[in-house]
CSV table of C-alpha atoms in Angstrom, one decimal:
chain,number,residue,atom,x,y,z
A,1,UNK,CA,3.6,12.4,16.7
A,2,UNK,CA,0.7,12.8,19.6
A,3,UNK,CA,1.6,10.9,22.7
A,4,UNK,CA,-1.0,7.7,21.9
A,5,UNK,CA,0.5,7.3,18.5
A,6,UNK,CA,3.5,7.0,20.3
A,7,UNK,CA,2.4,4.2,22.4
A,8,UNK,CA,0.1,2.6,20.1
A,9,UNK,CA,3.5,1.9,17.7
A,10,UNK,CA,5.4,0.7,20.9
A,11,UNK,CA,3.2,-1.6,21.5
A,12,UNK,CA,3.1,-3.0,18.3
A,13,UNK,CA,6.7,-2.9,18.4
A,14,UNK,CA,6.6,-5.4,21.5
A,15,UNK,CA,3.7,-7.9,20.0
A,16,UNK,CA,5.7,-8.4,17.2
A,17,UNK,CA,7.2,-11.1,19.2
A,18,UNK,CA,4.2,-13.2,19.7
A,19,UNK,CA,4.9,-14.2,16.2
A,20,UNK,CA,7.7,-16.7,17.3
A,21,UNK,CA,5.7,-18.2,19.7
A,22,UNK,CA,3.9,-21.0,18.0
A,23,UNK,CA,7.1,-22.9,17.5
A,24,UNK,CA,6.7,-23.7,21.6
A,25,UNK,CA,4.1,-26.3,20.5
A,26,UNK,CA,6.0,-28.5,18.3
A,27,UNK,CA,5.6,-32.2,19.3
A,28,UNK,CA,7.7,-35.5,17.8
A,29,UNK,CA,11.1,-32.7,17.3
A,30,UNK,CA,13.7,-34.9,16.2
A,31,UNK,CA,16.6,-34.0,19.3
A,32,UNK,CA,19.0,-32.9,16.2
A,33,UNK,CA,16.1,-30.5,15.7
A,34,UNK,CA,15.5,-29.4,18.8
A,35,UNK,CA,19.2,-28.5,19.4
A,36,UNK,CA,19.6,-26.4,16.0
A,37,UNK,CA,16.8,-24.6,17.4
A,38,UNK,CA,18.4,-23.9,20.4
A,39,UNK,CA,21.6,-23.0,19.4
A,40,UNK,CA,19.5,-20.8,17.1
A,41,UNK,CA,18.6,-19.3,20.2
A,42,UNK,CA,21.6,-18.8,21.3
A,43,UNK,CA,23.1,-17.4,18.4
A,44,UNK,CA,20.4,-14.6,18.6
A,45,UNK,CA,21.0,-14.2,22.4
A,46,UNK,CA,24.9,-13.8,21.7
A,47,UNK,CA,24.0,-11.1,20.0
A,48,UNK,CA,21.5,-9.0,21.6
A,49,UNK,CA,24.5,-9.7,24.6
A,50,UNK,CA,26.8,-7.8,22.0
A,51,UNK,CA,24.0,-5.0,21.5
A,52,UNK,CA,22.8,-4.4,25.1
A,53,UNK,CA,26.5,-4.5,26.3
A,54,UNK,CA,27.5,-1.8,23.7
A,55,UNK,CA,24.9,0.2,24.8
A,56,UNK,CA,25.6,0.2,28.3
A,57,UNK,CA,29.7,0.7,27.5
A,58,UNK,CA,29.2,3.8,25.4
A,59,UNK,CA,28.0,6.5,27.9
A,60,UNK,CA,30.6,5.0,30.8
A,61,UNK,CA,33.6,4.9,27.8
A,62,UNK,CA,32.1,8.8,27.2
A,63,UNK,CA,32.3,10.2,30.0
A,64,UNK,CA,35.6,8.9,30.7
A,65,UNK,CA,37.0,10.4,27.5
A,66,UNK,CA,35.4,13.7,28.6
A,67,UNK,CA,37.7,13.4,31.9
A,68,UNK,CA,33.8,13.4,33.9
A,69,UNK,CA,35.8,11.3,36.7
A,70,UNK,CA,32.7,11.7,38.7
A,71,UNK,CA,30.4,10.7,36.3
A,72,UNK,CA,32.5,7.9,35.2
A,73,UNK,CA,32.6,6.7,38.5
A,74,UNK,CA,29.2,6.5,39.0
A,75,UNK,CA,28.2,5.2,35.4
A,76,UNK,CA,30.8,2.1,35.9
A,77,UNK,CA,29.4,1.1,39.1
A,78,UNK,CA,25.7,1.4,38.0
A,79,UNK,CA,26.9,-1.0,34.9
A,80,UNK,CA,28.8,-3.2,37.3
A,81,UNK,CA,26.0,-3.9,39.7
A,82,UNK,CA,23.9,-4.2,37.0
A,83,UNK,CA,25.2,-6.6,35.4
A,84,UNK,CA,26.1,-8.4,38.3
A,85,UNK,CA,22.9,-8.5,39.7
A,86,UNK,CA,21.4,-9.6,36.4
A,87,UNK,CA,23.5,-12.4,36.3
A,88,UNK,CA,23.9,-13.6,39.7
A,89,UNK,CA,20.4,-12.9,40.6
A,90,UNK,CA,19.6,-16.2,38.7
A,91,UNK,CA,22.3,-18.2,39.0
A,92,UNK,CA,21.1,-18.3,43.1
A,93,UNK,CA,17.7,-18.5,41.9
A,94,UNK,CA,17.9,-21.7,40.0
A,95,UNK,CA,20.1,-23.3,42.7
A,96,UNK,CA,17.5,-22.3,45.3
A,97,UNK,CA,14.6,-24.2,43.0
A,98,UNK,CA,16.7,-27.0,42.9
A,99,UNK,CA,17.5,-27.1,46.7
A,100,UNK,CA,14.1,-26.8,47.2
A,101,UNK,CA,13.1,-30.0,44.5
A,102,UNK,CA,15.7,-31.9,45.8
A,103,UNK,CA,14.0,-31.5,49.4
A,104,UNK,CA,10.0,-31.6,48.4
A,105,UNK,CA,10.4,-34.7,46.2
A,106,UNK,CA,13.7,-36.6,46.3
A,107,UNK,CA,12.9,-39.9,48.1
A,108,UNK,CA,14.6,-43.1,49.3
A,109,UNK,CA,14.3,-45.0,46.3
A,110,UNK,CA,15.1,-42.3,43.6
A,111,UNK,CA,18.6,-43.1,42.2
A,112,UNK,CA,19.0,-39.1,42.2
A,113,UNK,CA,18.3,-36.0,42.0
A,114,UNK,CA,18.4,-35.5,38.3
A,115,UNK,CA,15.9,-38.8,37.4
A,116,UNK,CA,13.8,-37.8,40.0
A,117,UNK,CA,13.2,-34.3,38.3
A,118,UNK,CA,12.3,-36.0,35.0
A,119,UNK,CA,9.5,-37.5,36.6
A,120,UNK,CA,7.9,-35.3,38.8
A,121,UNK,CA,8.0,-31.4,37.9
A,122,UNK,CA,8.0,-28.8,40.4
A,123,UNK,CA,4.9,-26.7,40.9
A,124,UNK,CA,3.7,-27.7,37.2
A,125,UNK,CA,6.9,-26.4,35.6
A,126,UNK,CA,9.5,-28.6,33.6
A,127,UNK,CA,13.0,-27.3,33.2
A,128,UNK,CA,12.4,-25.9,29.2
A,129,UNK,CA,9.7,-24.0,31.2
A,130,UNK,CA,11.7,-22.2,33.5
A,131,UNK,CA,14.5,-21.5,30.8
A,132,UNK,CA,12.1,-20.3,29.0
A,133,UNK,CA,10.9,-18.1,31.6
A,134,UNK,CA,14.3,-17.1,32.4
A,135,UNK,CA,14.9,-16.2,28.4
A,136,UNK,CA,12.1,-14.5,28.4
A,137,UNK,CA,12.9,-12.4,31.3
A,138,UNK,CA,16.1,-11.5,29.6
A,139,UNK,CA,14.4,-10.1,26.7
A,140,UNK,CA,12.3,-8.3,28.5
A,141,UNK,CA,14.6,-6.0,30.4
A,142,UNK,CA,16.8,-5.7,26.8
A,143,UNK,CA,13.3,-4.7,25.1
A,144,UNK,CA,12.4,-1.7,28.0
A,145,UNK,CA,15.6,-0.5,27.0
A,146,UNK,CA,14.6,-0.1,23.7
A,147,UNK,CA,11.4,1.0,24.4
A,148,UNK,CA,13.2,3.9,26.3
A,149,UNK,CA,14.8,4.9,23.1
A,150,UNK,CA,11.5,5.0,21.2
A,151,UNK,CA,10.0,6.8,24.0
A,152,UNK,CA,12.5,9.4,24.0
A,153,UNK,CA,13.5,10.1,20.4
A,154,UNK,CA,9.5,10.9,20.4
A,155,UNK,CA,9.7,13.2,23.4
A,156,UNK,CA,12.8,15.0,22.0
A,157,UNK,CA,10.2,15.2,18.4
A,158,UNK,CA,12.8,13.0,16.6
A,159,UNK,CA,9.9,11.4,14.7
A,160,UNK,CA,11.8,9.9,12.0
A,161,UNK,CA,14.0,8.3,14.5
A,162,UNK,CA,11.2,7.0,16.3
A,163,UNK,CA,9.3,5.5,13.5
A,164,UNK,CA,12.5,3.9,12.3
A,165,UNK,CA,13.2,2.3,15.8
A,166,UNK,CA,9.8,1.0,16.1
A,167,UNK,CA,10.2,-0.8,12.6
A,168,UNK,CA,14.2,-2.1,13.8
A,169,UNK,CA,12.4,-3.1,17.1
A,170,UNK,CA,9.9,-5.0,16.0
A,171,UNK,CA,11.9,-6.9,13.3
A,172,UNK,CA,14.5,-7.7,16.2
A,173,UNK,CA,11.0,-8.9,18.6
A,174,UNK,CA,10.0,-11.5,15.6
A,175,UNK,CA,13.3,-13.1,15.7
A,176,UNK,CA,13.2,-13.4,19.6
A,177,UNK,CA,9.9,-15.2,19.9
A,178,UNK,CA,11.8,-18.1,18.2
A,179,UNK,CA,14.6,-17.5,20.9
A,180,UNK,CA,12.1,-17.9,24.2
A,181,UNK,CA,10.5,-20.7,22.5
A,182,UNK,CA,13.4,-22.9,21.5
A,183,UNK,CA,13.5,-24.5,24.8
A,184,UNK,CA,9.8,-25.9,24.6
A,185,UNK,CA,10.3,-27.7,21.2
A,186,UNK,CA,9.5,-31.3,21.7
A,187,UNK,CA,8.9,-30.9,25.7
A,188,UNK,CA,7.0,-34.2,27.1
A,189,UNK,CA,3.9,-31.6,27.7
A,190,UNK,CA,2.6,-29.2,25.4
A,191,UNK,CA,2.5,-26.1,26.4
A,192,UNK,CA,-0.5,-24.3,26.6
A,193,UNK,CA,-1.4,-21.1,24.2
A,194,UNK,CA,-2.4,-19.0,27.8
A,195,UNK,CA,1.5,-19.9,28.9
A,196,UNK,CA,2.6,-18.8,25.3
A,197,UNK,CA,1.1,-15.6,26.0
A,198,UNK,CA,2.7,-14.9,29.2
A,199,UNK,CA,6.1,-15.3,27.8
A,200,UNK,CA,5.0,-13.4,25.3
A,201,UNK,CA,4.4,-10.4,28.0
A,202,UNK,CA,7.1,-11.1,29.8
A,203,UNK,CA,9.6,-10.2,26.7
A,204,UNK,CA,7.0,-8.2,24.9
A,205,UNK,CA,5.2,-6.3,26.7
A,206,UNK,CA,8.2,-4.1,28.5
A,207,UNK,CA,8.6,-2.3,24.9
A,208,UNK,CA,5.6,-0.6,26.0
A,209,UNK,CA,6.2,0.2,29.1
A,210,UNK,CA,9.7,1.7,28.6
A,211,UNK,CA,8.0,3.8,25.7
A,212,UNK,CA,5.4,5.0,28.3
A,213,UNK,CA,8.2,5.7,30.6
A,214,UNK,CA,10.8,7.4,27.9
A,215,UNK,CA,8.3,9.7,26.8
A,216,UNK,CA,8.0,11.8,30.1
A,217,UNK,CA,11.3,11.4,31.4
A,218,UNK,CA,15.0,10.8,30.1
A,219,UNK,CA,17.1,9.2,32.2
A,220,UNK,CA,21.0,7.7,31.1
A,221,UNK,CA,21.3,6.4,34.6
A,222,UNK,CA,18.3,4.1,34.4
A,223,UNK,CA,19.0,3.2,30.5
A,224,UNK,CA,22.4,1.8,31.5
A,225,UNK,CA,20.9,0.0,34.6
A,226,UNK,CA,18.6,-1.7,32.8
A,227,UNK,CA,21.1,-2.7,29.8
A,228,UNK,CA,23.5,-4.4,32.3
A,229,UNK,CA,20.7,-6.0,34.2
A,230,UNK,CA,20.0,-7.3,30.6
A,231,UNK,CA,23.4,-8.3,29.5
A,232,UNK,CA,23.9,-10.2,33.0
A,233,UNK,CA,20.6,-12.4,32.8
A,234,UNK,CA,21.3,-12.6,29.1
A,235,UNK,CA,24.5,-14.7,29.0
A,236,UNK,CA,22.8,-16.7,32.1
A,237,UNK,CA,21.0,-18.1,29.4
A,238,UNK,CA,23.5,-18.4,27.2
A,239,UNK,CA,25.8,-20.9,29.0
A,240,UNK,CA,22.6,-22.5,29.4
A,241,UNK,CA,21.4,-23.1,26.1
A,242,UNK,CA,24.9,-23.9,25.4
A,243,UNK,CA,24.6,-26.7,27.8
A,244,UNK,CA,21.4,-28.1,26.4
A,245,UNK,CA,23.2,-28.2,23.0
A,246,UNK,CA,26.3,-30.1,23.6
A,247,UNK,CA,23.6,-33.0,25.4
A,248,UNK,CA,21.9,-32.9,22.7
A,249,UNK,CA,23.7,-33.3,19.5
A,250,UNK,CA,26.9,-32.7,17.6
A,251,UNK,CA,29.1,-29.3,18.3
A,252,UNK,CA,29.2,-29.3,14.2
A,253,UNK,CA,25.4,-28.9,14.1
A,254,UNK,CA,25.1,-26.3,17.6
A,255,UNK,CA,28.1,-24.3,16.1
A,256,UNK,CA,25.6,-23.9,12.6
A,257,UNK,CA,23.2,-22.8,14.8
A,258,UNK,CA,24.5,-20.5,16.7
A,259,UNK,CA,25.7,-18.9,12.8
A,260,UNK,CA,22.5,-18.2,12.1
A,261,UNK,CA,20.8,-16.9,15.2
A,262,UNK,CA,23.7,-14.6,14.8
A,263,UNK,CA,23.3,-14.1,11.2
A,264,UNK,CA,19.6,-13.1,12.0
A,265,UNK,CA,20.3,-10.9,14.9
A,266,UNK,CA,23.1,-9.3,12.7
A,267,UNK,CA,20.7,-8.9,9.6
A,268,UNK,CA,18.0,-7.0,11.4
A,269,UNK,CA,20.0,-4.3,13.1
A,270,UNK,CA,21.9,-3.5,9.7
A,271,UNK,CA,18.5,-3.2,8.0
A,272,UNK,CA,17.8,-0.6,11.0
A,273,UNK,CA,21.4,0.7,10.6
A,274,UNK,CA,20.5,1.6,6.9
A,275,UNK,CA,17.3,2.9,7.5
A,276,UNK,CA,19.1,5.7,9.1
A,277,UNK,CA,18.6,4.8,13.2
């Protein structure tokens, strides 16, 4: 497989999750609705947590059980900052853009903080925007990742491999359109289809790039980096889907939810488990 075919199925592999995207500009969602499909969301993010973290685990468990102290040592703390970074990094974020609403807009009559912010949106951008943004993020550093694999089973002429993780890939992008777009479903303003398609770069388009990058240089160090900074923002988003959920309707109907995002999540890597990957 020549070096553009390479990247033309990467990048294929990464639009793939444009398909989910149209679900963003549902109007009149029931709430009920709107929280199934966010516990959806969450079920699939649960999930790719699972994937990303057991991705990152294995080399550090490996060279452990190879008695590598060194290279133990080293692995560990690239997975602890990692995933500390990932996680932290936007848990100070969103308090800073809420320190920063509360002091450009909060004024002497507002009751508080959190009425204020339901009429007046900062810079253009309601809160189901920014989680969205943040999800999307998430997905994206979990999708280079993956594109490092495809890059690199190419490089190392595993062809079969490749093809097979472009196919798993892609099935597993489909699924996580729905989970950026969750958020949006019912938001007071319609989001536009040039907004859409940033969120769609922002997850999708790091496929590409990793198989750009994985195809001239194989690096563990930087797969597990980018795995933990995946797992950390990942279950960010997590606890806060989980939040929107529980305000939103019954834990009965969120707990179905989250079953099948998980069921989904589960379904397309066993059908890239059993196509040999």
């Amino acid at each position: 497989m020549s070096t553009t075919e390479t990247l033309i199925l990467g990048a294929i592999a990464g639009l793939t999750i444009f398909l989910g995207l149209p679900i963003g500009r549902m109007q009149n969602v029931k709430a009920e609705t709107k929280a199934f499909l966010a516990a959806t969301a969450t079920g699939i993010l649960i999930f790719l947590l699972w994937d990303v973290l057991s991705e990152a685990v294995g080399p550090v468990e490996t060279a452990l059980e190879q008695g590598r102290d060194g290279r133990f040592a080293w692995l560990a703390f690239l997975l602890g900052a990692g995933f500390f970074v990932g996680l932290m990094s936007l848990v100070y974020y969103d308090t800073w853009m809420k320190r920063r609403r509360r002091r450009a807009f909060l004024g002497p009559g507002a009751a508080s903080t959190a009425e204020f912010e339901q009429e007046h949106h900062f810079t253009g951008m309601s809160p189901a925007r920014w989680l969205a943004i943040f999800i999307a993020t998430g997905i994206g550093l979990h999708n280079f990742s993956e594109g490092l694999a495809i890059g690199q089973s190419a490089a190392s002429d595993q062809v079969s491999l490749a093809i097979v993780l472009i196919i798993g890939f892609g099935l597993h992008n489909a699924t996580e359109g729905l989970g950026i777009c969750a958020p949006l479903t019912g938001d007071q303003e319609r989001p536009s289809w040039s907004f859409l398609g940033a969120l769609g770069l922002i997850g999708g388009a790091p496929t590409f790039l990793g198989t750009l990058l994985g195809q001239f240089w194989v690096s563990e160090s930087v797969s597990i980096i980018f795995f933990a900074l995946a797992a950390g923002s990942i279950l960010y988003v997590v606890m806060e889907l989980l939040n929107v959920g529980r305000l939103l309707s019954s834990k009965t109907l969120v707990t179905w939810g989250v079953f099948v995002g998980l069921f989904l999540g589960f379904a397309t890597d066993f059908i890239l488990k059993a196509s040999g990957a």
